[in-house]
Coordinates of C-alpha atoms in Angstrom, one line a residue:
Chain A
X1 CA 87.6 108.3 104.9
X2 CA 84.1 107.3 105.0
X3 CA 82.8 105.2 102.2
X4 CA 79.5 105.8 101.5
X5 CA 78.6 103.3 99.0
X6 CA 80.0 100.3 101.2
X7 CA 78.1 99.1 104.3
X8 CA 80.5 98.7 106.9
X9 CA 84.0 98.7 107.9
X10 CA 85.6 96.8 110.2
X11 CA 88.7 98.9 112.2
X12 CA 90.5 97.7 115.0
X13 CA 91.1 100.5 117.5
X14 CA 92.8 101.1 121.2
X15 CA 90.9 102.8 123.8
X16 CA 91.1 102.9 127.7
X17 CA 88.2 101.4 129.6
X18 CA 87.8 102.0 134.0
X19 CA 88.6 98.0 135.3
X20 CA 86.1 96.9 138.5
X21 CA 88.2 95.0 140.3
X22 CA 86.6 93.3 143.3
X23 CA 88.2 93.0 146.6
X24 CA 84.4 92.2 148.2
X25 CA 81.8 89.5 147.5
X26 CA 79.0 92.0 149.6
X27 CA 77.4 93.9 146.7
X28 CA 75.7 96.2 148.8
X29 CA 78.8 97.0 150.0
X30 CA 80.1 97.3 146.6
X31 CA 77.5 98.7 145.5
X32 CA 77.4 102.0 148.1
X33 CA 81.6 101.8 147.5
X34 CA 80.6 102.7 144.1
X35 CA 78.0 105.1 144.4
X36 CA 80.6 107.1 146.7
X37 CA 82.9 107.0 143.9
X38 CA 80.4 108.2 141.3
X39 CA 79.5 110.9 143.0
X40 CA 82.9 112.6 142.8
X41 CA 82.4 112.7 139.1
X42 CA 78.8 111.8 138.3
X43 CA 79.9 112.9 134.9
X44 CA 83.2 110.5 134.4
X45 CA 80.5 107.4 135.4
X46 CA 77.7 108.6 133.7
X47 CA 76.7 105.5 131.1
X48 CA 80.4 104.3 131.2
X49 CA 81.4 101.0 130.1
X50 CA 83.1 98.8 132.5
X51 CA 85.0 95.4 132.6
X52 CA 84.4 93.7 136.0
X53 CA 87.8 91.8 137.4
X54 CA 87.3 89.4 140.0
X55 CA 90.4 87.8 139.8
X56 CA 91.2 88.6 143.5
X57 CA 87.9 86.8 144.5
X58 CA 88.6 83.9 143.1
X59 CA 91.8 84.1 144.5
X60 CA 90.6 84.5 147.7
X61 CA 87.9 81.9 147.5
X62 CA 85.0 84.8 147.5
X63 CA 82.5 83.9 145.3
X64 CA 80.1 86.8 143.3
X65 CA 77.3 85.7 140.9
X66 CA 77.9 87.6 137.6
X67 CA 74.4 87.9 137.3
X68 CA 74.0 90.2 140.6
X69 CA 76.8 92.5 139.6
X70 CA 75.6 92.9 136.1
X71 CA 72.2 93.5 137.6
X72 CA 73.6 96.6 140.2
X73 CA 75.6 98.1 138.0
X74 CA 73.1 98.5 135.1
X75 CA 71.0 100.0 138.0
X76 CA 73.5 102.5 139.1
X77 CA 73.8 103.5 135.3
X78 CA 76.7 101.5 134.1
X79 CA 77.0 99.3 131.5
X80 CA 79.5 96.4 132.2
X81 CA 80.9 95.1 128.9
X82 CA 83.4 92.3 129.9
X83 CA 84.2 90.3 132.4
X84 CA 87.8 88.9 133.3
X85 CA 89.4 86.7 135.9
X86 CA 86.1 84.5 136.4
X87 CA 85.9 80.8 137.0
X88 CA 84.0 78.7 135.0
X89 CA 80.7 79.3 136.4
X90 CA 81.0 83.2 136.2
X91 CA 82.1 83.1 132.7
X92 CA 79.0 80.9 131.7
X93 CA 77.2 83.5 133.4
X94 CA 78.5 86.8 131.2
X95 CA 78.6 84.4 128.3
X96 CA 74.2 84.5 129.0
X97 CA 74.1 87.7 129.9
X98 CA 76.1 88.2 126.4
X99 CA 79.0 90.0 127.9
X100 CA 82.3 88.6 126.6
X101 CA 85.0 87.0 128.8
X102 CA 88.4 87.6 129.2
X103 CA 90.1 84.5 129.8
X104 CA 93.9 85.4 128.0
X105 CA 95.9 86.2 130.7
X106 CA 96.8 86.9 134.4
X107 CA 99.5 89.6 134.3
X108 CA 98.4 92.3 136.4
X109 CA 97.0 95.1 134.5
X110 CA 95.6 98.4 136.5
X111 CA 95.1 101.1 134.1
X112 CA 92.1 101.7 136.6
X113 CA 90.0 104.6 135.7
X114 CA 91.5 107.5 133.9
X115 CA 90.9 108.5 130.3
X116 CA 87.9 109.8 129.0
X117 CA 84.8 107.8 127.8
X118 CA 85.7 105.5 125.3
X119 CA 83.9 105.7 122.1
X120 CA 81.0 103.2 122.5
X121 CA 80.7 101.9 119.1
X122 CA 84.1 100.4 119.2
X123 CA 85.2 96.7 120.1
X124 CA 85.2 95.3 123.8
X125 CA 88.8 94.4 124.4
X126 CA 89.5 97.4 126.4
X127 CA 93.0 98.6 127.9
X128 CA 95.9 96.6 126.7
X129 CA 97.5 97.4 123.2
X130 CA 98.2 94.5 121.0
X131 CA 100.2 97.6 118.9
X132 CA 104.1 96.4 118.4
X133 CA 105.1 99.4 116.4
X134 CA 105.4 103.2 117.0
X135 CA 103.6 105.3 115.4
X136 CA 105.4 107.2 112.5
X137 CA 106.9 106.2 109.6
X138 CA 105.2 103.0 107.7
X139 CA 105.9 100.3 109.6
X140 CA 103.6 97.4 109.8
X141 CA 101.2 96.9 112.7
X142 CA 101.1 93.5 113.6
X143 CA 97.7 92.5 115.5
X144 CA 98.2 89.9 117.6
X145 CA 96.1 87.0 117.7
X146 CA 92.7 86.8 119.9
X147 CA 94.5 84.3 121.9
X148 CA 97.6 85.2 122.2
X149 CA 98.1 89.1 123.0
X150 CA 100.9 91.0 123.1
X151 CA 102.7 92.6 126.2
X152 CA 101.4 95.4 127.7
X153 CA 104.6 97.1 128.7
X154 CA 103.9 96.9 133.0
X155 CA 103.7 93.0 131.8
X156 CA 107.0 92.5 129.9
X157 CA 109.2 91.4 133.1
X158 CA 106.5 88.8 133.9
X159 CA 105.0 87.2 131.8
X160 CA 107.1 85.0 128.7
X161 CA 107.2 87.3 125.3
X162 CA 105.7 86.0 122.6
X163 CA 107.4 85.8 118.9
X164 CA 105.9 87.3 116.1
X165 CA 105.3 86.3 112.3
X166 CA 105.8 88.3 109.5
X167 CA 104.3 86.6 106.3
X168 CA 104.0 89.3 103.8
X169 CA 107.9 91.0 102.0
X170 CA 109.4 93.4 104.4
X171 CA 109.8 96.3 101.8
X172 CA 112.6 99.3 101.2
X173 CA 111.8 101.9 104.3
X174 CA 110.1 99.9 106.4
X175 CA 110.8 98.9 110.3
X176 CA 109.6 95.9 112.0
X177 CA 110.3 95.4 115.7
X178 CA 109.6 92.2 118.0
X179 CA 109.8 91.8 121.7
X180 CA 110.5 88.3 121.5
X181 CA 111.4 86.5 118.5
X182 CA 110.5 87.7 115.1
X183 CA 110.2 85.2 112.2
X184 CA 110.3 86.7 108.8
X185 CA 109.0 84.1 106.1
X186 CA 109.2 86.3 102.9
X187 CA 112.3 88.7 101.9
X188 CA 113.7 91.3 104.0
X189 CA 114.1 94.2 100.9
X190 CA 117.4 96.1 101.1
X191 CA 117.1 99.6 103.4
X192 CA 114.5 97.8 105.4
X193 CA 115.0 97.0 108.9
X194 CA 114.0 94.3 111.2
X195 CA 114.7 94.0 115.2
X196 CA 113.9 91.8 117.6
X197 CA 114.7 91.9 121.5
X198 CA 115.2 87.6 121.1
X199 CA 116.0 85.8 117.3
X200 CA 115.4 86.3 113.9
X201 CA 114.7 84.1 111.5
X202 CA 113.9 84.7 107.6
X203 CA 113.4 82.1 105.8
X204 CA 114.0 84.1 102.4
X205 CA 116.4 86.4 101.1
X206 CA 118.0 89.0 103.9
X207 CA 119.3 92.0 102.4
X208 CA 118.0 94.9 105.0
X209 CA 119.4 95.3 108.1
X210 CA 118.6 92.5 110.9
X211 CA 119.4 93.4 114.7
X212 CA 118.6 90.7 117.2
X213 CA 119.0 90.9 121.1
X214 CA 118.9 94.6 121.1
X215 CA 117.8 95.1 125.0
X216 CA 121.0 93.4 124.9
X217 CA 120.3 89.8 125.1
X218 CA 124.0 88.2 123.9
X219 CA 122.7 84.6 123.0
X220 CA 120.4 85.8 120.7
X221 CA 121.0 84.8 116.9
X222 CA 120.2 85.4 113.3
X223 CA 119.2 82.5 111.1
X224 CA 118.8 83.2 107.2
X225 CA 118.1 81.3 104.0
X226 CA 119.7 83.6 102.1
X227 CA 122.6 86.2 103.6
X228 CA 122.9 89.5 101.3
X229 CA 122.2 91.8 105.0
X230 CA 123.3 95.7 104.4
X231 CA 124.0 94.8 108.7
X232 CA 123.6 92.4 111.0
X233 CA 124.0 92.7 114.8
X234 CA 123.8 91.1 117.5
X235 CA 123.1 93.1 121.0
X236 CA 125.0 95.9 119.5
X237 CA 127.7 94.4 117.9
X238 CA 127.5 94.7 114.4
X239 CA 128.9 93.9 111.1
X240 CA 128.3 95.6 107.9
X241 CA 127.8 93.7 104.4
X242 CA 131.4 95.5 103.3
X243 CA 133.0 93.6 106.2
X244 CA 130.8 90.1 105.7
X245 CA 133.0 87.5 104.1
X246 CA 132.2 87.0 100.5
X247 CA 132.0 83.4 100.9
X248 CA 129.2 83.5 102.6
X249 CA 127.4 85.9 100.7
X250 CA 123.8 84.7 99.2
X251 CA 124.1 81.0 101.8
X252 CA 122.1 80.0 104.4
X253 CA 123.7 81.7 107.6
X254 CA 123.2 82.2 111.4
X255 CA 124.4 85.0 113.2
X256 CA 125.9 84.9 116.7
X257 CA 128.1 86.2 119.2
X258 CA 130.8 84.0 120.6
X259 CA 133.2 85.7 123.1
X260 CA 132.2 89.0 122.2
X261 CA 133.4 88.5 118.9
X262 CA 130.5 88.5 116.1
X263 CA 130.7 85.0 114.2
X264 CA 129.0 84.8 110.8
X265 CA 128.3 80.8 109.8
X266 CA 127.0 79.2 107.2
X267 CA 124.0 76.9 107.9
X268 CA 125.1 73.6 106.3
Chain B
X1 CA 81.1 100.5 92.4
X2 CA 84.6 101.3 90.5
X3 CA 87.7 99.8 90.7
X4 CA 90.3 102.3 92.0
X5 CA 93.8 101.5 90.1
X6 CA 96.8 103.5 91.3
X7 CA 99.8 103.9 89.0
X8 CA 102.6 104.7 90.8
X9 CA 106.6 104.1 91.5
X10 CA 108.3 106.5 94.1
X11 CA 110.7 107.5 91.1
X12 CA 110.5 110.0 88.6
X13 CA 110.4 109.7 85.0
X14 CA 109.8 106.0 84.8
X15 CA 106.4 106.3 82.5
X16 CA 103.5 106.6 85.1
X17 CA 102.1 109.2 83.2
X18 CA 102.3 107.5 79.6
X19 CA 101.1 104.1 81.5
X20 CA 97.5 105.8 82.8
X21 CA 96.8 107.5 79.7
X22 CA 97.7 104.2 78.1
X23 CA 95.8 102.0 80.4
X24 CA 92.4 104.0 81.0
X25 CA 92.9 104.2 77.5
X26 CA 93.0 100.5 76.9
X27 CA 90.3 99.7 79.8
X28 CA 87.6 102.2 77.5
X29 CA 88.4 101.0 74.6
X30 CA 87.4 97.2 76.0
X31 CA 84.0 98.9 77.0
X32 CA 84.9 99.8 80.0
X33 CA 84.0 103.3 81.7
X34 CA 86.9 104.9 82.8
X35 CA 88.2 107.6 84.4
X36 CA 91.6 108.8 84.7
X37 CA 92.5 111.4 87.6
X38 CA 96.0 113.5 87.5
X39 CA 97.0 113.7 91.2
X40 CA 100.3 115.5 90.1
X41 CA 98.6 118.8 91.1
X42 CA 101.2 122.1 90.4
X43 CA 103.2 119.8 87.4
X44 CA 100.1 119.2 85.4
X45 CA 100.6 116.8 82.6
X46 CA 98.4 114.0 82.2
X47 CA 95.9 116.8 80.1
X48 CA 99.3 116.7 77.6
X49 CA 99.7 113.2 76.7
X50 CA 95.5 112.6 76.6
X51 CA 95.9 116.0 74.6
X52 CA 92.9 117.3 76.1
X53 CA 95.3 120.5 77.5
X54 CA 93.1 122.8 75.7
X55 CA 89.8 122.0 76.8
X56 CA 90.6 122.0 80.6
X57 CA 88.3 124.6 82.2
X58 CA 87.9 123.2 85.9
X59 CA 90.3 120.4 87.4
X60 CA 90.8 118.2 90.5
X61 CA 91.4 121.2 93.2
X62 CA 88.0 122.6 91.8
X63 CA 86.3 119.9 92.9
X64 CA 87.9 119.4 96.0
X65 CA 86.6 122.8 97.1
X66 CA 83.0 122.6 95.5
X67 CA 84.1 125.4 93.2
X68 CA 82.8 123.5 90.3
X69 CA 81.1 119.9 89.9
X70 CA 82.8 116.4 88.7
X71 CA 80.7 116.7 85.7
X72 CA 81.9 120.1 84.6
X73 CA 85.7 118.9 85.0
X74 CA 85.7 115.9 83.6
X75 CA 86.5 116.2 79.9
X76 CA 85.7 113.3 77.5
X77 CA 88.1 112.1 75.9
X78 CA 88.9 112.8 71.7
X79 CA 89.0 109.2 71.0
X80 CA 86.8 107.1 73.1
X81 CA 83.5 108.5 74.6
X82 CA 83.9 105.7 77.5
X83 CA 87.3 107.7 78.6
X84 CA 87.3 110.7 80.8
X85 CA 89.8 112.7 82.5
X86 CA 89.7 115.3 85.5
X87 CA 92.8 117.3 84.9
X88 CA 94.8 118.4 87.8
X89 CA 95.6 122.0 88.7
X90 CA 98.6 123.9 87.5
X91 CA 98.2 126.8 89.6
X92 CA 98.2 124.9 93.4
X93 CA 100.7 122.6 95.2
X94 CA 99.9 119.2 96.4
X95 CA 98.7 120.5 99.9
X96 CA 95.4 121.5 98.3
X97 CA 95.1 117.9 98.6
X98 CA 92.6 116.7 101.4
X99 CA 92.2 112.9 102.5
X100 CA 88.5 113.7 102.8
X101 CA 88.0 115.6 99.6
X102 CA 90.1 112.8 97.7
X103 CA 87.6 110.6 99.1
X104 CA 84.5 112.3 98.3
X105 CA 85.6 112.4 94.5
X106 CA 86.5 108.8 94.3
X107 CA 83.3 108.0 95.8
X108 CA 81.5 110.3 93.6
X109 CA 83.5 108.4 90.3
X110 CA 82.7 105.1 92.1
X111 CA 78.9 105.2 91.3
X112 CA 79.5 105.5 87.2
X113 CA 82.4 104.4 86.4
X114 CA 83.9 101.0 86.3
X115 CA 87.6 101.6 86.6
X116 CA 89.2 105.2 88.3
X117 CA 92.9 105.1 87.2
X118 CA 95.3 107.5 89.7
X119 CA 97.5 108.8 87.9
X120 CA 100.4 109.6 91.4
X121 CA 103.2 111.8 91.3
X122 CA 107.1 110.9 92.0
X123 CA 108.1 110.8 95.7
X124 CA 106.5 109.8 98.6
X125 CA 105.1 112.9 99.6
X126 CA 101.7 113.9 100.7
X127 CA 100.3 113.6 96.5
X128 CA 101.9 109.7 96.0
X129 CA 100.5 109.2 99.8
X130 CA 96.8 110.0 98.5
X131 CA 97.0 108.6 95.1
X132 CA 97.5 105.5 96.2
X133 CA 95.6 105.7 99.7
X134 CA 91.9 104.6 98.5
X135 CA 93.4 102.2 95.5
X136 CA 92.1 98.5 94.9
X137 CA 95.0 97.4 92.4
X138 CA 98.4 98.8 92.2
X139 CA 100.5 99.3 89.2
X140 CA 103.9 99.4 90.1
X141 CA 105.8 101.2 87.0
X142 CA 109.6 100.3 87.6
X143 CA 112.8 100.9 85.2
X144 CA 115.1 98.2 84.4
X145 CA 118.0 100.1 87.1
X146 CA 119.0 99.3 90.5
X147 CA 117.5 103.2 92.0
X148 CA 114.1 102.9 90.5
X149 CA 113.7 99.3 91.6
X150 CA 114.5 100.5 95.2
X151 CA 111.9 103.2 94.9
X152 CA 109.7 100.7 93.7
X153 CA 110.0 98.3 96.6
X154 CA 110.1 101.8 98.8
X155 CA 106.3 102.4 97.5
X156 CA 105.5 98.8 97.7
X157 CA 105.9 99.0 101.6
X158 CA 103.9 101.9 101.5
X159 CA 101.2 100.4 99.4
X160 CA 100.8 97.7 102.4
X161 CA 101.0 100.4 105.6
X162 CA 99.6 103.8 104.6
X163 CA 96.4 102.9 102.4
X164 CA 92.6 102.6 103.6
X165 CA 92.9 99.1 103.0
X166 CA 95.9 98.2 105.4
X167 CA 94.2 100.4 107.7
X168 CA 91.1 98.6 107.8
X169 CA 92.9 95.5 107.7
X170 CA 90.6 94.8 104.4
X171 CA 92.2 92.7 102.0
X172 CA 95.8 94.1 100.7
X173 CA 95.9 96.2 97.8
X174 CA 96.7 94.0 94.8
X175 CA 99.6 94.9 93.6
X176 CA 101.4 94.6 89.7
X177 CA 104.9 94.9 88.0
X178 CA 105.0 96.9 85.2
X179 CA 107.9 97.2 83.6
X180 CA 108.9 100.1 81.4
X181 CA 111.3 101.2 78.8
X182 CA 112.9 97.7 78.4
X183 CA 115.5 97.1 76.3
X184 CA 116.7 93.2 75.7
X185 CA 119.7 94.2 73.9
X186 CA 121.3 96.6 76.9
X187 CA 119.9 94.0 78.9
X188 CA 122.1 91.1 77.3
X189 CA 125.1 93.4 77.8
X190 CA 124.5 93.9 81.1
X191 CA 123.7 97.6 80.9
X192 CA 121.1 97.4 82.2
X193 CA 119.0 94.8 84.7
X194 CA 117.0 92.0 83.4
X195 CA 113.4 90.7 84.8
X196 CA 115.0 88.4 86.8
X197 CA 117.0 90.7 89.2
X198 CA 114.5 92.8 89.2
X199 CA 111.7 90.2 90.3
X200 CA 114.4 88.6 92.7
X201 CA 113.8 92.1 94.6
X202 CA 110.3 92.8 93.7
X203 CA 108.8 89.4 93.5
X204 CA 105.2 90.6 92.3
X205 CA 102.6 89.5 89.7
X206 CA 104.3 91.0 86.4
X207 CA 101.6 92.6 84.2
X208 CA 103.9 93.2 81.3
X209 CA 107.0 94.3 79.8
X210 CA 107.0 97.6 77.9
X211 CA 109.8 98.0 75.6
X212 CA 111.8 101.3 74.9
X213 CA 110.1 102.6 72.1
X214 CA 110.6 106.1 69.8
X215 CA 106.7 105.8 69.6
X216 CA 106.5 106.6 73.3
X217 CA 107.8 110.2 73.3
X218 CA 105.9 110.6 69.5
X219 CA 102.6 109.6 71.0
X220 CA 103.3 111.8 73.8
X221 CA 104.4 114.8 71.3
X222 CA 101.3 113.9 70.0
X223 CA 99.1 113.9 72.7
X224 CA 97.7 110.1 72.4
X225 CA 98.0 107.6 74.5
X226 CA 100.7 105.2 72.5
X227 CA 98.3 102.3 73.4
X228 CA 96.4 103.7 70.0
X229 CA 99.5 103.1 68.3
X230 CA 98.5 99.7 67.4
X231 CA 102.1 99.1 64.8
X232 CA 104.0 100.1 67.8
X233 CA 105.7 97.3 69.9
X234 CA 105.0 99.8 73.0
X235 CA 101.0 100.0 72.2
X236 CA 100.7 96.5 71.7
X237 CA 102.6 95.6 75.0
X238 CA 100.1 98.1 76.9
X239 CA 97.3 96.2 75.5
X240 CA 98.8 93.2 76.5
X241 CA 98.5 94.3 79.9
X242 CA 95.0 96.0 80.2
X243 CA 94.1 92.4 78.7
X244 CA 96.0 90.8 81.1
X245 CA 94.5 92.7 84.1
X246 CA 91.3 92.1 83.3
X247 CA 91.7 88.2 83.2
X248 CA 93.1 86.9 80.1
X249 CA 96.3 84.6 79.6
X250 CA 99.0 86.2 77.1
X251 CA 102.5 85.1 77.0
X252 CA 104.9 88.0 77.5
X253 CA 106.6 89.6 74.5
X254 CA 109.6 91.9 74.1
X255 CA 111.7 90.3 76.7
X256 CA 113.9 89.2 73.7
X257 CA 115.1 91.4 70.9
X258 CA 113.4 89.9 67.5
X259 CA 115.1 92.0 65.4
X260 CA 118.7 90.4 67.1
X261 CA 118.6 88.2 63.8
X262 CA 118.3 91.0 60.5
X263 CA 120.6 92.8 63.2
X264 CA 123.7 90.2 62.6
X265 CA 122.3 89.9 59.2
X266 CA 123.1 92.8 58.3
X267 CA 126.1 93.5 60.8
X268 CA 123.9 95.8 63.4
X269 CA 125.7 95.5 66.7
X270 CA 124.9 92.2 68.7

């Protein structure tokens, strides 16, 4: 895989990183918590990267100085490489001490400390996956934005799911799943197939299969440009293209369920 | 640093073979340095149509596994000295294949040559997977029927998952329509599917048309790329497209059938 005659290579990769999270503003008491902890498995700690969460201090009122942290637990031997949860005074401070800051989301995330040492030379955001597909046949990975990351799945009940854009032709063979809405702005290639837990919308040609509201959500819909679908279905109720009216083959067409009954439309 | 080309299309039969001997064929004769790489390994056949056959000693597998050198496998080619080709092996199956030794030959190529074609096998299978996994450019060689055109789109989803490039999230493989053994006339009679239906599906830059063409399956008999056929409306259509690829404007030919008028002249069928 490696390319010898290039320079570098950038990869996006997943890995599990221990979480801090504060409960204490004392760091000598947080700092002798810790040293308890490390020596039950001096090995686990030893030089391990660590994202410091003082969400529950700020919520709380407690104030830390980043600065002090950062400074104990370099001394203890660890190497804290983000910070999350911190108000706007904290975050200047990792921002100096060049340690990035976490400022996407509040869902509660405690994927605490198990895993092995992450690989160091990889990126910072630790923890959550942005992934959307499984792993398996080709289906397309979707990255989620910087800003805007996907779910982790302890998060999905909590926190509102976001939609996600497909630019590029969904080809023959290949899957594509959203946990919110999924908006497909090329063509949906016959024996591909696209679901999304909310709506779809392709604003091209649709002649895979298209399955919306399948954890069940009845109100969800199908909206296309262009209506050739192999299937469509909507929380489980399906049609397929043999039992699509004619007339509305190749026409602009939603998709929904109306008294249980699956009503094809066209868009006019 | 070489350009990798892959030339592939899920289906069988459809020319990829003829299309890499033509276009390595067409990129050396431009000046290029070129070398052409037959990942088919255990249905050996690239050697045929370059008709080198008889002077492979070492191929692709030997390489792989340090048994011999790049430089004692690849054979220059008859016609052009800027045109080699590293056979594959007849005697192994595609699992002799390895993601790393695939890599450490196309890296090796990278450093002389300016364009590595791939020559993949049909199918999707671990030899079309590897072909096409370290490519820069993809040809996509598709019939004028409704199962190859589905195999085409098939690999072109592949092409944008399973290749170093979508992995690295680098820039997307760029990726070409080829179309092969076109004929207008069963076109105009519906036998057969026109670029239109097939570009309604495929939607990609189209490289060129190849028309059907007896000189195909002599140059192949032969053992030279049909690209050398310069009378031919077949090597003239693949020159069209290695000059197309590398940048110049040329209308498309062959999409209608010129003879269509002698034809009623002389009462041929319509």
């Amino acid at each position: 895989m490696s390319n010898t005659s290039s320079v570098l290579e950038f990869k996006s990769s997943t890995f599990f990183t221990p979480i801090l999270i504060l409960f204490n503003n004392d760091i000598a008491a947080i700092e002798q918590s810790l040293q308890e902890k490390i020596s039950l498995a001096p090995d686990f700690f030893k030089n391990s990267p660590l994202i410091i969460d003082v969400r529950e201090l700020n919520k709380s009122d407690l104030d830390i100085s980043i600065n002090e942290v950062t400074d104990m637990l370099r001394k203890i031997g660890l190497f804290p490489i983000g910070v999350r949860g911190g108000n706007e005074r904290q975050n200047k401070q990792a921002q100096k001490l060049s340690i990035p800051v976490d400022t996407g989301r509040d869902n509660e995330i405690s994927h605490a400390a198990h895993g092995k040492n992450p690989q160091k030379e990889s990126a910072v955001h630790a923890s959550e996956s942005t992934s959307v597909t499984r792993d398996g046949d080709d289906e397309v990975t979707v990255t989620a934005a910087p800003k805007a990351p996907e779910l982790s799945d302890s998060a999905i009940q909590t926190v509102p799911v976001r939609s996600m854009l497909i630019t590029q032709p969904v080809r023959s063979g290949q899957r594509i799943y959203a946990h919110g809405d999924l908006v497909v702005m090329s063509q949906v290639s016959a024996g591909a197939e696209i679901m999304a837990e909310g709506n779809i919308h392709v604003y091209n040609s649709l002649r895979g299969r298209a399955l919306a509201g399948v954890q069940g959500n009845t109100s969800a819909r199908i909206f296309c440009l262009d209506l050739q679908a192999e299937l469509v279905s909507i929380a489980g109720d399906y049609k397929t293209s043999e039992h699509i009216a004619k007339q509305m083959q190749k026409k602009p067409a939603q998709v929904y369920l109306q008294d249980h009954t699956l009503i094809i439309k066209e868009i006019a | 640093m070489a350009r990798i080309i892959v030339v592939t299309s899920g289906k069988g039969g459809v020319g990829k073979t003829t299309t890499s001997a033509a276009i390595a064929m067409g990129l050396a004769k431009k000046g290029h340095k070129t070398a052409v790489i037959d990942f088919d390994v255990g249905l050996r056949n690239l050697d045929l149509i370059m008709g080198c056959e008889r002077r492979v000693v070492y191929d692709f597998i030997n390489v792989i596994n340090g048994e011999a050198s790049l430089n004692q496998a690849l054979i220059r080619d008859k016609n052009c000295n800027l045109l080699y080709i590293l056979p594959a092996s007849q005697t192994r199956d595609k699992d002799a294949l390895t993601l790393e030794g695939v890599g450490k030959v196309l890296d090796e190529l990278s450093k002389d040559f300016k364009y590595v074609v791939c020559d993949s096998p049909a199918g999707i299978e671990k030899g079309a997977n590897l072909a096409l996994y370290y490519a820069d450019d993809a040809f996509v060689v598709t019939n004028p029927e409704i199962s190859s055109v589905r195999d085409s789109d098939r690999m072109l989803g592949i092409l944008a998952s399973k290749s170093r490039r979508a992995e690295s999230n680098a820039e997307p493989i760029k990726e070409y329509l080829l179309l092969t053994r076109y004929d207008p006339n069963r076109v105009k009679s519906g036998e057969m599917l026109g670029l239109e239906d097939v570009q309604d599906i495929l939607s990609l830059q189209l490289l060129g048309i190849i028309p059907e063409s007896k000189s195909v399956l002599t140059a192949s008999n032969a053992g030279v790329p049909v690209i050398l056929d310069e009378k031919s409306e077949a090597g003239q259509a693949y020159e069209d497209v290695v000059a197309r690829y590398l940048g110049e404007n040329r209308p498309h030919r062959f999409l209608d059938d010129k003879k269509g008028f002698f034809r009623k002249l002389f009462g041929g069928r319509s």
